CSV table of C-alpha atoms and ligand atoms in Angstrom, one decimal:
chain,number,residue,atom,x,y,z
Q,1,UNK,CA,32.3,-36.2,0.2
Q,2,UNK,CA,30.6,-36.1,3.8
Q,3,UNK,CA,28.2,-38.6,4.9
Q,4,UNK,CA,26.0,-37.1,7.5
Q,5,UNK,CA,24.6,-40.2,9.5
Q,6,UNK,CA,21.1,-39.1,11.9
Q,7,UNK,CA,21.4,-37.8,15.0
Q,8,UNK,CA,21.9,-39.8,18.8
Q,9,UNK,CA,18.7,-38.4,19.6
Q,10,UNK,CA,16.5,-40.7,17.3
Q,11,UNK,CA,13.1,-41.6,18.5
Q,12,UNK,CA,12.6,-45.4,18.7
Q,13,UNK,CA,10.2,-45.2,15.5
Q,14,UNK,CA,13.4,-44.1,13.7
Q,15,UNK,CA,15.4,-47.0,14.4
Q,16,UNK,CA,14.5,-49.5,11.8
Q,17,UNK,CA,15.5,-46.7,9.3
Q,18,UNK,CA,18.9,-46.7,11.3
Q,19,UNK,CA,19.6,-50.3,11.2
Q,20,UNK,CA,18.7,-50.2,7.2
Q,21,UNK,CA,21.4,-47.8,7.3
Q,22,UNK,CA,23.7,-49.5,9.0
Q,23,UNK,CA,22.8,-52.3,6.8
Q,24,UNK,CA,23.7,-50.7,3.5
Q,25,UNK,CA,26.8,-49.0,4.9
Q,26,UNK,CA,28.1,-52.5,6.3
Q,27,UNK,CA,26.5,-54.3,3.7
Q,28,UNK,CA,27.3,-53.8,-0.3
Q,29,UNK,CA,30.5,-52.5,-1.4
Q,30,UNK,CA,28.2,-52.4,-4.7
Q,31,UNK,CA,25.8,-49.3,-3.6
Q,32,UNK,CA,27.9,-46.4,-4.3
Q,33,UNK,CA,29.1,-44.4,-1.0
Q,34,UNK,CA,27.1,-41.0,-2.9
Q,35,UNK,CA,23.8,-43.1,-3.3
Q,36,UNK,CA,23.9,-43.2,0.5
Q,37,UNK,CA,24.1,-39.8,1.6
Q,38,UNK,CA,21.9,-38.9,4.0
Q,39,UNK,CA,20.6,-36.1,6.4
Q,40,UNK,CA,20.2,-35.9,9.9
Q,41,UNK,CA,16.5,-36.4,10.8
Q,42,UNK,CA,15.3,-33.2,11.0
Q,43,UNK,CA,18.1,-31.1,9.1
Q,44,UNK,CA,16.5,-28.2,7.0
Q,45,UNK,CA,16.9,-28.6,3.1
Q,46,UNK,CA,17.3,-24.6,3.5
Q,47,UNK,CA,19.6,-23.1,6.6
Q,48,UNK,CA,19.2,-19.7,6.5
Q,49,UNK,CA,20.2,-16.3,8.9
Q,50,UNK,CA,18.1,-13.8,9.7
Q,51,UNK,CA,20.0,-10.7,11.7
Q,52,UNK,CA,19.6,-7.3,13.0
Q,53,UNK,CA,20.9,-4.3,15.0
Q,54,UNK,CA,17.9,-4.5,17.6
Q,55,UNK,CA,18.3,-5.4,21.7
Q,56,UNK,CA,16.5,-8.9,22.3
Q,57,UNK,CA,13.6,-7.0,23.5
Q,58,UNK,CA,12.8,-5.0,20.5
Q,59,UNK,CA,9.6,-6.0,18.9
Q,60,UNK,CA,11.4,-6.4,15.7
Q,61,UNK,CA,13.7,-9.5,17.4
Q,62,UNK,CA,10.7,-10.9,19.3
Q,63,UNK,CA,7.8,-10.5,16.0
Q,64,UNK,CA,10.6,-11.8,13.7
Q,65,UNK,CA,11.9,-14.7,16.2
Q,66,UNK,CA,8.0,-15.9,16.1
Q,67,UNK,CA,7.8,-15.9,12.2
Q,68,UNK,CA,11.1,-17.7,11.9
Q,69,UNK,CA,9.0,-20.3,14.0
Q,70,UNK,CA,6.1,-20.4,11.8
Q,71,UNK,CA,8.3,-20.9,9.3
Q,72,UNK,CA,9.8,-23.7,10.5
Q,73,UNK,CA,6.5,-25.2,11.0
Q,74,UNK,CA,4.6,-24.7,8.2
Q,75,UNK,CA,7.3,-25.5,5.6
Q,76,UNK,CA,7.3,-28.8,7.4
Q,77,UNK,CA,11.2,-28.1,8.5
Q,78,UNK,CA,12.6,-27.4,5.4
Q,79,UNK,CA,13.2,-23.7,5.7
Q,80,UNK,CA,14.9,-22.9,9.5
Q,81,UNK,CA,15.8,-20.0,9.9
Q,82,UNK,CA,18.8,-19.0,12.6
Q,83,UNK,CA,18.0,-15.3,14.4
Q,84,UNK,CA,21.2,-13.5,15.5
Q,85,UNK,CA,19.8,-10.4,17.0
Q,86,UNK,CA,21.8,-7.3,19.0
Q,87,UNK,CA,24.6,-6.8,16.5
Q,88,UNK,CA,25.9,-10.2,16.8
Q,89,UNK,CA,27.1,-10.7,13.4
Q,90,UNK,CA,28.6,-6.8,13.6
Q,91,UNK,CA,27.4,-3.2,12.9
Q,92,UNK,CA,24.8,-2.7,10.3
Q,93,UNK,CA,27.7,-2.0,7.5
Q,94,UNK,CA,29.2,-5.2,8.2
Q,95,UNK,CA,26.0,-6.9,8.0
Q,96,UNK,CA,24.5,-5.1,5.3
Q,97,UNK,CA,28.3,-6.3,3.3
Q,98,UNK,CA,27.3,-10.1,4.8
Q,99,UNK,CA,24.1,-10.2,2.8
Q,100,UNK,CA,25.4,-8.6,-0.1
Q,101,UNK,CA,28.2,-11.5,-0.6
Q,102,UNK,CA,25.4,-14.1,0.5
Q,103,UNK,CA,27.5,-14.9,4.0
Q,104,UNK,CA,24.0,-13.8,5.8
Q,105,UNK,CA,20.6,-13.8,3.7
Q,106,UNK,CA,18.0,-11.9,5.5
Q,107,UNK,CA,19.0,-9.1,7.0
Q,108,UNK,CA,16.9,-5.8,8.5
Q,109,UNK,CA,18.2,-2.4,7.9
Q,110,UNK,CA,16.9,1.3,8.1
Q,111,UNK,CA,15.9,2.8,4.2
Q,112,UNK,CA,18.5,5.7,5.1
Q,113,UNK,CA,21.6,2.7,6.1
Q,114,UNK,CA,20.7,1.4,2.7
Q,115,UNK,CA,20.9,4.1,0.9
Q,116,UNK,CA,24.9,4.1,0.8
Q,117,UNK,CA,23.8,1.6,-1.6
Q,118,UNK,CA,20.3,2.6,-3.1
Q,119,UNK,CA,20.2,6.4,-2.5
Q,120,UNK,CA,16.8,6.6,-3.4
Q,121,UNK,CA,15.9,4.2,-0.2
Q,122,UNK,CA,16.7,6.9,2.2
Q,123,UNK,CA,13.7,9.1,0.8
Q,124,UNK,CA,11.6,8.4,3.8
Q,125,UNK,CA,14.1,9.9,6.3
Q,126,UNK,CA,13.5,13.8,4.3
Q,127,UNK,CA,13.1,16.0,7.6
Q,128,UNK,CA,9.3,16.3,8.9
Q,129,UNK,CA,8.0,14.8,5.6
Q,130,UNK,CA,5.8,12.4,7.5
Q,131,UNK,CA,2.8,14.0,9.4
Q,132,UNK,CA,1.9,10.8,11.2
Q,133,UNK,CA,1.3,7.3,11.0
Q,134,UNK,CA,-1.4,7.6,8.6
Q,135,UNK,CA,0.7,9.2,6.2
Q,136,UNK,CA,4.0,6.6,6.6
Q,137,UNK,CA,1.7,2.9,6.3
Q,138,UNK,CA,0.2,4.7,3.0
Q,139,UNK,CA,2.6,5.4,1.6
Q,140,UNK,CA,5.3,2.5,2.6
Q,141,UNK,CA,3.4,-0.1,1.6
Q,142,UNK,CA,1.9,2.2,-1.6
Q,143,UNK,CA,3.8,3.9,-4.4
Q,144,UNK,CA,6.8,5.3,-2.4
Q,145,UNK,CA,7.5,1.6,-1.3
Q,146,UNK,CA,7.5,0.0,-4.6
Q,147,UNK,CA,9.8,3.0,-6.3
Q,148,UNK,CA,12.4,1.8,-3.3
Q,149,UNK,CA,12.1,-1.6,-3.8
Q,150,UNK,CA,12.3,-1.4,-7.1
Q,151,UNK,CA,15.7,0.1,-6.9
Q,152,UNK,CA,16.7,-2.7,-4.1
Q,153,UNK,CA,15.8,-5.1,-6.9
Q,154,UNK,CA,18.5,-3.6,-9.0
Q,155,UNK,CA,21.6,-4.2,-6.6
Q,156,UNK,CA,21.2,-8.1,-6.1
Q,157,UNK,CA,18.8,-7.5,-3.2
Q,158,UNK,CA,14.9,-8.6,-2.5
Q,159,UNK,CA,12.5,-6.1,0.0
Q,160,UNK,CA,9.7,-7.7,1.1
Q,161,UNK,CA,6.4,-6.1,0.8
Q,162,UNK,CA,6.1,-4.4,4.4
Q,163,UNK,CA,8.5,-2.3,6.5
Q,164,UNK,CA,9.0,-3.0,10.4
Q,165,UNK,CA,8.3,0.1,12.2
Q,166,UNK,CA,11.5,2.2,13.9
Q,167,UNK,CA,9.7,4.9,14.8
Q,168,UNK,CA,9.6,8.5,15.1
Q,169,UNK,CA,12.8,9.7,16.0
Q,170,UNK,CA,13.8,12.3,18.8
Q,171,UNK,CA,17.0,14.1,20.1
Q,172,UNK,CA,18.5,13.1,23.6
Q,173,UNK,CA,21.7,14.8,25.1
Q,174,UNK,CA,23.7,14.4,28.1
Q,175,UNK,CA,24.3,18.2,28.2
Q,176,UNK,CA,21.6,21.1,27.9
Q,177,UNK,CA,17.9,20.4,26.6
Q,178,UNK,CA,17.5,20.7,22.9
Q,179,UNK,CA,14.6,23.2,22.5
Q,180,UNK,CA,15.0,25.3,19.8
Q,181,UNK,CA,16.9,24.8,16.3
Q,182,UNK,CA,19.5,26.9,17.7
Q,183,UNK,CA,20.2,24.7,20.4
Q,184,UNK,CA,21.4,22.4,18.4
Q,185,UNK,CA,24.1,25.4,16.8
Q,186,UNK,CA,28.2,23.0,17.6
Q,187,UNK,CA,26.1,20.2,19.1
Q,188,UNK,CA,28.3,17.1,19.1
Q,189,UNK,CA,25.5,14.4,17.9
Q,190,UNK,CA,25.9,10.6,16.7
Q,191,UNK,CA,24.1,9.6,13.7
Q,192,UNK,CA,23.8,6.8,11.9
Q,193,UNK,CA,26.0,6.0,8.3
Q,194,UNK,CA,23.8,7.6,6.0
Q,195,UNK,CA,24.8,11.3,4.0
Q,196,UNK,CA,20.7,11.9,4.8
Q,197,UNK,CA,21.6,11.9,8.3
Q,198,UNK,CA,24.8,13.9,8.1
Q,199,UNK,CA,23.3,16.6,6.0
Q,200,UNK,CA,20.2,16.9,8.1
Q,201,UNK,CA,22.2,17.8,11.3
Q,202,UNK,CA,24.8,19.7,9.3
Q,203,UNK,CA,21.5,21.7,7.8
Q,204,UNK,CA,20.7,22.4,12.0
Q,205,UNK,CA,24.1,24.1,12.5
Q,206,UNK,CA,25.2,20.5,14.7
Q,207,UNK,CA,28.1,18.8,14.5
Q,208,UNK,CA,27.2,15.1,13.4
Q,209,UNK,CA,29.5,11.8,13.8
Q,210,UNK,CA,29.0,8.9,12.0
Q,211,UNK,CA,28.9,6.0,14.1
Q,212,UNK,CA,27.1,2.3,13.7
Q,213,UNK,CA,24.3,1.6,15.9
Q,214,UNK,CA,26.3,-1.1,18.2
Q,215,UNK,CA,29.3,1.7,19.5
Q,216,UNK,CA,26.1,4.3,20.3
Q,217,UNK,CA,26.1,3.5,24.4
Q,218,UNK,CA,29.6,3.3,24.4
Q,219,UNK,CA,30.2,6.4,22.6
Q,220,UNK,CA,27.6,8.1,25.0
Q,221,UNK,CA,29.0,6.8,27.9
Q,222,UNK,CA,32.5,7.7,26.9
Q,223,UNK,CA,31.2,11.3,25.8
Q,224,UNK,CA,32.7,10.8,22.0
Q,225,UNK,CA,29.4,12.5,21.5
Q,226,UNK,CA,27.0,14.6,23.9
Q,227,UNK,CA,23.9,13.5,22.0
Q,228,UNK,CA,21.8,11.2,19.5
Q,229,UNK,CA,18.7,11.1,18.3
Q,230,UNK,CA,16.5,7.8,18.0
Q,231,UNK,CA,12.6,7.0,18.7
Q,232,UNK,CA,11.7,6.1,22.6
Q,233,UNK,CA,10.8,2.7,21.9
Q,234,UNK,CA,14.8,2.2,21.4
Q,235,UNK,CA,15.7,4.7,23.8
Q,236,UNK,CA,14.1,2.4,26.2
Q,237,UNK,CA,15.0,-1.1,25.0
Q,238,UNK,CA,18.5,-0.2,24.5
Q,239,UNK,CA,19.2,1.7,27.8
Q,240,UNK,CA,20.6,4.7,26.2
Q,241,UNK,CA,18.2,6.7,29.1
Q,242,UNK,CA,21.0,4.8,31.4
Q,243,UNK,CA,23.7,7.6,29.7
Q,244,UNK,CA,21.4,10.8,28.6
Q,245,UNK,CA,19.8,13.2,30.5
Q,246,UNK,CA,17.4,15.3,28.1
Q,247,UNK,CA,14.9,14.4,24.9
Q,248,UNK,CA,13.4,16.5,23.2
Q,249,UNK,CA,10.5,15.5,21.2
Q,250,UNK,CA,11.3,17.2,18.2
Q,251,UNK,CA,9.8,14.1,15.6
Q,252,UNK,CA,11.8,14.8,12.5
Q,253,UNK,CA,12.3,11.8,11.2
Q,254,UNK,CA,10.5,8.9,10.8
Q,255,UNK,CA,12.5,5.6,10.1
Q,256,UNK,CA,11.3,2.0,9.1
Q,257,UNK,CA,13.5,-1.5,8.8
Q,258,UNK,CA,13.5,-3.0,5.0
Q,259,UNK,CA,13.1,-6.6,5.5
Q,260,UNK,CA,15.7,-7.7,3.5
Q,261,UNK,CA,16.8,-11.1,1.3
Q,262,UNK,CA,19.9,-11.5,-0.6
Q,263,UNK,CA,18.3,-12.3,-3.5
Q,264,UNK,CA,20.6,-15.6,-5.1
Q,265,UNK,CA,19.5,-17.5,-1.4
Q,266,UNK,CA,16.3,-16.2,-1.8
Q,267,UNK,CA,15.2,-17.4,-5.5
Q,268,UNK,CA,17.4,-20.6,-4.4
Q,269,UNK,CA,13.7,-21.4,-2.4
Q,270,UNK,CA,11.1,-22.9,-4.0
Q,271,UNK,CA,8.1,-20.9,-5.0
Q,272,UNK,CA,5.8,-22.5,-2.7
Q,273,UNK,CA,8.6,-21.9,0.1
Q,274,UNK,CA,9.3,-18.4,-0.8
Q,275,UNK,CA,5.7,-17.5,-0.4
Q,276,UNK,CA,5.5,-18.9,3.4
Q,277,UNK,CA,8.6,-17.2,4.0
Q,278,UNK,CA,7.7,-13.6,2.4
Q,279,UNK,CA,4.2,-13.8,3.9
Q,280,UNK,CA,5.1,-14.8,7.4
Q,281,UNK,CA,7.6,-12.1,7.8
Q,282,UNK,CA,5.0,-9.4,6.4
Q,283,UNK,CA,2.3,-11.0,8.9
Q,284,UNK,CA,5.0,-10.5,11.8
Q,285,UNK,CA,5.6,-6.5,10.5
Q,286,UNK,CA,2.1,-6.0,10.7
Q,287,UNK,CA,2.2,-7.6,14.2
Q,288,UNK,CA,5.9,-5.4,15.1
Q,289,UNK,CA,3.7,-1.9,14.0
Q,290,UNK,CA,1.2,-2.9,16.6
Q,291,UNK,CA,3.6,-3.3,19.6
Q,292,UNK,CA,5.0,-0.2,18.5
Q,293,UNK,CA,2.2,2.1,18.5
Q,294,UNK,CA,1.0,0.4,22.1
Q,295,UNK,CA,4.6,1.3,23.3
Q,296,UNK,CA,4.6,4.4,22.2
Q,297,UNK,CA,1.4,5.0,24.7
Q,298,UNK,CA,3.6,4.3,27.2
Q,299,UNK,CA,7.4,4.6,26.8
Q,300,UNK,CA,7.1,8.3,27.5
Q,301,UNK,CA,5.7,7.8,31.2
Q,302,UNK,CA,8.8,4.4,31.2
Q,303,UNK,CA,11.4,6.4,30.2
Q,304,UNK,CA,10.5,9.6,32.9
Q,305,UNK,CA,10.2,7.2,35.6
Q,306,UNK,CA,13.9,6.8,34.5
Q,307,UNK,CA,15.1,9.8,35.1
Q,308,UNK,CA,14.6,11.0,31.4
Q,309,UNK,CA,13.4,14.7,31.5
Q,310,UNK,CA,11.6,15.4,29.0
Q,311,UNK,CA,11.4,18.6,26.5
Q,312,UNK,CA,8.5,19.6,23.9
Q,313,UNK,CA,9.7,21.5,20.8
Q,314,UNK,CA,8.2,23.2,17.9
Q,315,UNK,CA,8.3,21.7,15.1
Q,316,UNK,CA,7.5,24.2,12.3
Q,317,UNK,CA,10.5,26.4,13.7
Q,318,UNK,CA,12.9,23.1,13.5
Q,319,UNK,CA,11.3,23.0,10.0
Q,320,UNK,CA,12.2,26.8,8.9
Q,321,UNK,CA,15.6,25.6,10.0
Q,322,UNK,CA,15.9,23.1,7.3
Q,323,UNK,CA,14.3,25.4,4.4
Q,324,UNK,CA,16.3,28.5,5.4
Q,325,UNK,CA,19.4,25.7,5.2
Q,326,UNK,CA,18.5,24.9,1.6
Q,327,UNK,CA,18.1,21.0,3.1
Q,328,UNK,CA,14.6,20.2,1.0
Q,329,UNK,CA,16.1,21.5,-2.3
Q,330,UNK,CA,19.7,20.1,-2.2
Q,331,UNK,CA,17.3,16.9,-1.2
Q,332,UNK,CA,14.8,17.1,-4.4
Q,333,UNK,CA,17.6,17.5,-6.7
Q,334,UNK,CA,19.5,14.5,-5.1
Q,335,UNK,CA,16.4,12.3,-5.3
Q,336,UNK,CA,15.4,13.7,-8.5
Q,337,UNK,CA,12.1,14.9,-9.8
Q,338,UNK,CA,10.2,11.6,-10.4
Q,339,UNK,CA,10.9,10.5,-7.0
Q,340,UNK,CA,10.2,13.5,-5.0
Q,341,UNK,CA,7.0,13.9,-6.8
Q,342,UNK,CA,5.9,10.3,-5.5
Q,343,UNK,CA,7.2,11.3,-1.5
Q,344,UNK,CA,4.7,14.5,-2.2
Q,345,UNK,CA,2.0,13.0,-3.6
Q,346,UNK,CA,1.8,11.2,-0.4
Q,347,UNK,CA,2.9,13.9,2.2
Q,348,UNK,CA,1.9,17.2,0.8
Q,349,UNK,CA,4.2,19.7,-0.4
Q,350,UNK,CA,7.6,20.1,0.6
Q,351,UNK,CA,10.0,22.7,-0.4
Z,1,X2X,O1,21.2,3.2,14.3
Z,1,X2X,C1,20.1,3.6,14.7
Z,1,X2X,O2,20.1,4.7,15.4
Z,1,X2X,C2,18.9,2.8,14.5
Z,1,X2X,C3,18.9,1.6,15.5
Z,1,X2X,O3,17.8,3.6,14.8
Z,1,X2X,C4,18.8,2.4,13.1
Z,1,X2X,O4,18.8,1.2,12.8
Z,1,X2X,C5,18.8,3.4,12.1
């Protein structure tokens, strides 16, 4: 048994509950030692972690960091929540194993990350199948949402209601500009752990390599890999600009973070807890898609004044790529007909 005495740091208004304490401890040999157990005065009932892949500076660390603090606050201190941004607690596989054993219990990952453990979650990353934003929202926090996080449900994990934005995502290269699909024919390119990912690049003629997000500079920098392919926001907030030359703004994917809880910790919160913590981390989303879409108006004039050069691309010939490839229907028959149907009743036709 452990008995946690209060902190050094108690406030004089504290004290006479200290010298009570002292009192019973010195006191009765009657009061037994478990009756006694105490806290320190402003230990959370519920210590939890929250962690992620992003750089400090990403509006995903910052918007989460803040509702982690509301949290705090308006559960009175009973729910504190530790933030370990940047990889801190290892890659996204490591993490994502973490919150499936209950070691970490929040956790934010890409859909297409997940999918090595619900396949259906990497539906969103299907090549060009978002025309813009006001297809993804839709869509994400409609009926295409609630089929994923349905099937999150399933494998001992909770989503919460709303995404955090990735972005857009766009090829960068430290050799030639990536202009056409056939650019792209042997080109040595990192991509995250996902078969989505793998078979998209495979379906350009590229040569993909699966490697976590925290070895991507490093595997630039080394030249393990020539290119990689993520939105500018990240490009920017992660210096990969620092190790690339080219990006081409081809905007074949988009990508989104599931917010989620290992769901034992989670249900281990009471229901009037569970509610500030859901709601504040879907107010802070909402919040995260904002910062994004103002970056995005200016990341593009950041990351030139960096040396970045920039190329345009066209996306309906990247797009032919992928149908000649037989990418959408090896893709419809993996996700299966009921969910494919759902992905184009929000995006149009497909394949
Ligand atoms: O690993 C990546 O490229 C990143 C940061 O975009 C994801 O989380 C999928």
């Amino acid at each position: 048994m452990t008995i946690r005495l209060p902190a050094p740091h108690l406030s004089a208004s504290r004290l006479p509950r200290r010298r009570l304490l002292t009192a019973a401890l010195a006191g009765t040999a009657a009061i037994p030692l478990v009756a006694i157990r105490t806290r320190p005065a402003h230990a959370a009932e519920f210590s939890y972690k929250y962690a992620n892949n992003s750089p400090v500076t990403h509006p995903l660390t910052i918007r989460t960091t803040e509702a982690a603090a509301r949290i705090k606050e308006k559960t009175g201190g009973k729910v504190e929540i530790q933030v370990f941004p940047n990889n801190q607690l290892g890659s996204d596989t490591d993490m994502l194993s973490q919150l499936r054993s209950g070691a970490l219990e929040f956790f934010t990952l890409s859909g297409l990350i997940l999918s090595t453990l619900v396949p259906v979650a990497s539906i969103n990353g299907v090549g060009f199948a978002f025309k813009d934003y006001g297809q993804v929202w839709p869509a994400m926090d409609g009926a295409l949402g609630r089929l994923v996080r349905d099937e999150i449900a399933k494998r001992g994990l909770y989503a919460f209601g709303k995404m955090y934005d990735n972005g857009y995502r766009q090829i960068t290269s430290a050799t030639k500009p990536i202009k056409t699909p056939e650019d792209l024919n042997g080109f040595k390119i990192r991509v995250p752990a996902s078969p989505l990912w793998t078979s998209l690049f495979k379906a350009f003629g590229a040569s993909p390599t699966t490697i976590n997000f925290n070895e991507v500079y490093t595997a630039l920098q080394t030249r393990v890999v020539d290119g990689q392919e993520n939105p500018l926001s990240l490009i920017d907030v992660a210096k990969l600009y620092e190790v690339q030359k080219h990006v081409a703004i081809t905007n074949h994917m988009w990508d989104g973070f599931w917010f989620l809880a290992n769901k034992r910790a989670f249900e281990a919160l009471p229901a009037n807890l569970r509610e500030i913590v859901e709601a504040e981390f879907n107010a802070s989303a909402i919040a995260e898609r904002e910062d994004l879409a103002k970056m995005n108006d200016t990341v593009t004039a950041t990351l030139k004044g960096k040396g970045l050069q920039f190329v345009d691309t066209d996306a309906a010939s990247f797009r032919g790529a992928l149908k000649k490839a037989g990418f959408y229907e090896e893709w419809r028959g993996k996700f299966g007909p009921e969910a494919w149907g759902v992905l184009e009743k929000a995006v149009g036709g497909l394949a």
